[in-house]
């Protein structure tokens, strides 16, 4: 069970408004679909959409009622997606704040991304008078805070909004199901090919294409493995594998997730936010 508890922190650091360079924008565009030349016709999905798609039951169209981790995982995905798109970054390490969870999230650009959830989060980050850490932002966006003055930062109906985006992309459909005492809107998978392609990509990343070095992995694939673990949907990724391959995939993923986020983040700035999100969930 993954829950994030709110911890008060002294307000330090202010966000900056530097616009992303053309090079950063181009890199962000490539990040949306740079996994494999053979997958160039894939529908472009955000990390949040991929996490939810992995967690959904195909025919039923909803996530497990026992999964209370996916809400926080989706918020972590929002922060990573914004970092990949050049909108936010971690403040540089200093003598007083070396560790990932001590460093604040800073605004690089408030330029709209075109995604409702990402843009809403950007507005929240811009509106804060004092910068907050990755762990605190996940807590605030999830609504896990005892501070009534910060409840305004909670993102509401995130699963439903991500599901609707997948409906618009033709991957899910919308239905009504009766659960005795209430009716619930569900979103069964209508385009199974896209989900199968996503699952296959993750399986291959830890089997046929395993590189045994996170810094040689595609960073969106690395982020998705971290988020799938944090959202408790990783089992869904490997469930279809034969027993021997399942064991290999799970062991390699465990080795990856057991790496020290502090050490790995120092090796490559392009994945700092990924390791910071993993550090936040490891601490929870």
Coordinates of C-alpha atoms in Angstrom, one line a residue:
X1 CA 0.0 0.0 0.0
X2 CA 1.4 3.3 -1.0
X3 CA 0.3 6.4 0.8
X4 CA 2.0 9.7 1.0
X5 CA 1.8 11.7 4.3
X6 CA 2.1 15.4 4.3
X7 CA 5.1 16.8 6.1
X8 CA 5.5 20.6 6.7
X9 CA 8.6 22.1 5.2
X10 CA 10.1 25.5 5.6
X11 CA 9.3 27.6 2.5
X12 CA 12.5 27.9 0.5
X13 CA 13.3 28.7 -3.1
X14 CA 11.2 30.5 -5.7
X15 CA 10.1 29.3 -9.1
X16 CA 11.5 30.8 -12.3
X17 CA 9.7 31.7 -15.5
X18 CA 12.3 30.9 -18.1
X19 CA 10.7 29.7 -21.3
X20 CA 11.9 26.4 -22.8
X21 CA 14.4 26.7 -25.6
X22 CA 13.5 25.4 -29.0
X23 CA 15.9 22.5 -28.4
X24 CA 14.0 21.6 -25.2
X25 CA 10.6 21.8 -27.0
X26 CA 11.9 19.6 -29.8
X27 CA 13.2 17.1 -27.2
X28 CA 9.9 17.1 -25.4
X29 CA 8.1 16.4 -28.7
X30 CA 10.4 13.5 -29.4
X31 CA 9.8 12.1 -25.9
X32 CA 6.1 11.6 -26.7
X33 CA 7.0 9.0 -29.3
X34 CA 10.6 8.0 -29.4
X35 CA 10.5 4.4 -28.2
X36 CA 11.0 2.5 -31.4
X37 CA 11.2 3.3 -35.1
X38 CA 8.7 0.4 -35.7
X39 CA 6.2 2.1 -33.4
X40 CA 6.1 5.4 -35.4
X41 CA 2.4 5.0 -36.0
X42 CA 1.5 4.6 -32.3
X43 CA -1.1 6.8 -30.8
X44 CA 0.8 9.3 -28.6
X45 CA 0.0 8.8 -25.0
X46 CA 1.0 10.7 -21.9
X47 CA 2.6 8.8 -19.0
X48 CA -0.7 9.2 -17.0
X49 CA -2.7 7.6 -19.8
X50 CA -0.3 4.7 -20.1
X51 CA -0.4 4.1 -16.3
X52 CA -4.2 4.1 -16.3
X53 CA -4.4 1.9 -19.3
X54 CA -2.1 -0.7 -17.6
X55 CA -4.3 -0.6 -14.5
X56 CA -7.7 -0.9 -16.2
X57 CA -9.5 -4.2 -16.5
X58 CA -10.1 -4.6 -20.2
X59 CA -13.7 -5.7 -20.3
X60 CA -14.9 -4.2 -17.0
X61 CA -13.4 -0.8 -17.7
X62 CA -12.3 0.2 -14.2
X63 CA -9.2 -0.3 -12.0
X64 CA -9.1 -2.7 -9.1
X65 CA -11.1 -1.5 -6.1
X66 CA -8.2 -2.6 -3.9
X67 CA -5.7 -0.4 -5.6
X68 CA -5.2 2.7 -3.5
X69 CA -1.8 3.5 -5.0
X70 CA -2.7 4.5 -8.6
X71 CA -4.0 8.0 -7.6
X72 CA -0.6 8.9 -6.2
X73 CA 1.1 7.2 -9.1
X74 CA -0.8 9.3 -11.6
X75 CA 0.3 12.5 -9.8
X76 CA 3.9 11.4 -10.0
X77 CA 3.4 10.8 -13.7
X78 CA 2.2 14.4 -14.1
X79 CA 5.4 15.7 -12.5
X80 CA 7.6 13.5 -14.7
X81 CA 5.6 14.4 -17.9
X82 CA 6.0 18.1 -17.1
X83 CA 9.7 17.7 -16.5
X84 CA 10.2 15.8 -19.8
X85 CA 8.3 18.6 -21.6
X86 CA 10.6 21.2 -20.2
X87 CA 8.1 22.9 -18.0
X88 CA 9.5 22.1 -14.5
X89 CA 12.8 21.1 -13.0
X90 CA 14.4 20.3 -9.7
X91 CA 16.4 23.1 -8.2
X92 CA 20.2 22.5 -8.4
X93 CA 21.7 20.6 -5.4
X94 CA 23.5 22.7 -2.8
X95 CA 25.4 22.1 0.3
X96 CA 22.3 22.4 2.4
X97 CA 20.0 20.6 0.0
X98 CA 21.7 17.7 -1.7
X99 CA 19.1 15.0 -1.5
X100 CA 16.4 14.7 -4.1
X101 CA 13.5 15.1 -1.6
X102 CA 15.0 18.2 -0.2
X103 CA 15.2 20.0 -3.5
X104 CA 12.2 22.0 -4.7
X105 CA 10.3 21.8 -7.9
X106 CA 10.9 25.0 -10.0
X107 CA 8.9 26.3 -12.9
X108 CA 10.8 26.6 -16.1
X109 CA 8.0 27.6 -18.4
X110 CA 4.2 28.1 -18.0
X111 CA 3.6 27.7 -21.7
X112 CA 0.5 25.5 -22.2
X113 CA 1.1 21.8 -23.0
X114 CA -2.4 21.2 -24.5
X115 CA -3.1 18.6 -21.8
X116 CA -5.7 19.7 -19.2
X117 CA -4.2 18.0 -16.2
X118 CA -0.7 19.1 -17.1
X119 CA -1.8 22.7 -17.5
X120 CA -3.8 22.7 -14.3
X121 CA -0.8 21.5 -12.4
X122 CA 1.4 24.1 -14.1
X123 CA -0.9 26.8 -12.8
X124 CA -0.8 25.4 -9.3
X125 CA 3.0 25.3 -9.4
X126 CA 3.2 28.9 -10.7
X127 CA 0.7 30.1 -8.0
X128 CA 2.6 28.8 -5.0
X129 CA 4.5 31.6 -3.2
X130 CA 7.2 29.1 -2.0
X131 CA 8.4 26.2 -4.0
X132 CA 7.7 22.7 -2.7
X133 CA 9.5 19.3 -3.0
X134 CA 8.4 16.5 -5.3
X135 CA 7.0 14.5 -2.4
X136 CA 5.0 17.4 -1.2
X137 CA 3.6 18.1 -4.6
X138 CA 2.4 14.5 -5.0
X139 CA 0.7 14.8 -1.6
X140 CA -0.9 18.2 -2.5
X141 CA -2.1 17.0 -5.9
X142 CA -3.6 13.9 -4.4
X143 CA -5.2 15.8 -1.5
X144 CA -3.2 14.1 1.2
X145 CA -2.7 17.2 3.3
X146 CA -3.9 18.4 6.7
X147 CA -3.4 22.0 5.7
X148 CA -6.9 23.4 4.7
X149 CA -5.2 26.3 2.9
X150 CA -3.5 23.9 0.4
X151 CA -6.5 21.8 -0.5
X152 CA -7.0 24.1 -3.5
X153 CA -4.0 22.3 -5.1
X154 CA -5.8 18.9 -5.2
X155 CA -6.4 17.6 -8.7
X156 CA -9.9 16.1 -8.8
X157 CA -11.4 13.3 -10.8
X158 CA -8.0 12.5 -12.3
X159 CA -8.8 8.9 -13.3
X160 CA -12.0 9.9 -15.0
X161 CA -10.3 12.8 -16.9
X162 CA -7.4 10.6 -18.0
X163 CA -10.0 7.9 -19.1
X164 CA -11.9 10.5 -21.1
X165 CA -8.7 11.5 -22.9
X166 CA -8.2 7.8 -23.8
X167 CA -11.8 7.7 -25.1
X168 CA -11.0 10.7 -27.3
X169 CA -8.0 8.9 -28.7
X170 CA -10.2 5.9 -29.5
X171 CA -8.5 3.5 -27.0
X172 CA -11.4 3.3 -24.5
X173 CA -15.1 3.5 -24.8
X174 CA -17.7 4.7 -22.2
X175 CA -20.4 2.5 -20.7
X176 CA -22.7 2.6 -17.6
X177 CA -22.6 -0.4 -15.3
X178 CA -25.0 -1.1 -12.4
X179 CA -23.4 -2.2 -9.1
X180 CA -26.6 -3.0 -7.1
X181 CA -26.7 0.2 -5.1
X182 CA -25.3 2.6 -7.7
X183 CA -24.5 3.1 -11.4
X184 CA -20.9 3.7 -12.4
X185 CA -19.4 5.1 -15.6
X186 CA -16.8 2.6 -16.9
X187 CA -14.3 2.7 -19.7
X188 CA -13.7 -0.7 -21.3
X189 CA -10.8 -1.1 -23.7
X190 CA -12.0 -0.7 -27.3
X191 CA -8.6 -0.7 -29.0
X192 CA -6.8 -3.7 -27.6
X193 CA -3.9 -3.3 -30.1
X194 CA -2.6 -0.1 -28.4
X195 CA -2.6 -1.7 -24.9
X196 CA -0.9 -4.8 -26.2
X197 CA 1.7 -2.7 -27.9
X198 CA 2.3 -0.9 -24.6
X199 CA 2.6 -4.1 -22.6
X200 CA 4.9 -5.6 -25.2
X201 CA 7.2 -2.6 -25.1
X202 CA 7.6 -2.8 -21.4
X203 CA 8.1 -6.6 -21.4
X204 CA 10.8 -6.3 -24.1
X205 CA 12.5 -3.5 -22.2
X206 CA 13.4 -6.0 -19.4
X207 CA 13.7 -9.1 -21.6
X208 CA 15.0 -8.9 -25.2
X209 CA 16.1 -5.3 -25.0
X210 CA 17.4 -5.4 -21.4
X211 CA 20.5 -3.2 -21.2
X212 CA 21.2 -3.6 -17.4
X213 CA 21.8 0.2 -17.1
X214 CA 19.0 2.7 -16.5
X215 CA 20.9 5.4 -18.2
X216 CA 21.0 3.5 -21.5
X217 CA 17.2 2.9 -21.3
X218 CA 14.7 5.2 -23.1
X219 CA 13.8 7.6 -20.3
X220 CA 10.0 7.3 -20.9
X221 CA 10.2 3.5 -20.6
X222 CA 12.3 4.0 -17.4
X223 CA 9.7 6.4 -16.1
X224 CA 6.8 4.1 -16.9
X225 CA 8.4 1.1 -15.1
X226 CA 8.8 3.3 -12.0
X227 CA 5.2 4.6 -12.2
X228 CA 3.8 1.2 -12.9
X229 CA 5.5 -0.1 -9.8
X230 CA 4.4 2.9 -7.7
X231 CA 0.8 2.6 -9.0
X232 CA 0.7 -1.2 -8.2
X233 CA 0.0 -2.2 -11.8
X234 CA 3.3 -3.8 -12.7
X235 CA 1.9 -7.2 -12.2
X236 CA -0.5 -6.5 -15.1
X237 CA 2.4 -5.9 -17.4
X238 CA 4.1 -9.3 -16.8
X239 CA 1.1 -11.5 -16.1
X240 CA 0.9 -12.9 -19.6
X241 CA 4.5 -14.1 -19.6
X242 CA 5.6 -17.7 -19.2
X243 CA 6.8 -18.5 -15.7
X244 CA 10.5 -18.4 -16.5
X245 CA 10.3 -15.1 -18.4
X246 CA 8.0 -13.7 -15.7
X247 CA 10.7 -14.4 -13.0
X248 CA 13.4 -12.8 -15.1
X249 CA 11.3 -9.7 -15.8
X250 CA 10.3 -9.2 -12.2
X251 CA 13.8 -9.8 -10.9
X252 CA 15.3 -7.3 -13.4
X253 CA 12.7 -4.7 -12.6
X254 CA 13.2 -5.2 -8.9
X255 CA 17.0 -4.7 -9.4
X256 CA 16.2 -1.5 -11.3
X257 CA 13.8 -0.2 -8.6
X258 CA 16.2 -1.1 -5.8
X259 CA 18.9 1.2 -7.2
X260 CA 19.7 4.3 -5.1
X261 CA 17.8 7.2 -6.6
X262 CA 20.4 9.7 -5.2
X263 CA 23.2 8.0 -7.0
X264 CA 21.3 7.4 -10.3
X265 CA 20.0 11.0 -10.5
X266 CA 23.5 12.4 -10.2
X267 CA 24.5 10.5 -13.3
X268 CA 22.0 12.0 -15.7
X269 CA 20.1 15.2 -15.2
X270 CA 17.5 14.2 -17.9
X271 CA 16.0 11.6 -15.5
X272 CA 16.3 13.5 -12.2
X273 CA 12.5 13.9 -11.8
X274 CA 12.0 10.1 -12.4
X275 CA 14.4 9.2 -9.6
X276 CA 12.9 11.9 -7.3
X277 CA 9.4 10.4 -7.8
X278 CA 10.8 6.9 -7.0
X279 CA 12.5 8.3 -3.9
X280 CA 9.2 9.9 -2.8
X281 CA 7.4 6.5 -3.1
X282 CA 10.3 4.6 -1.5
X283 CA 10.0 6.9 1.5
X284 CA 6.2 6.6 1.8

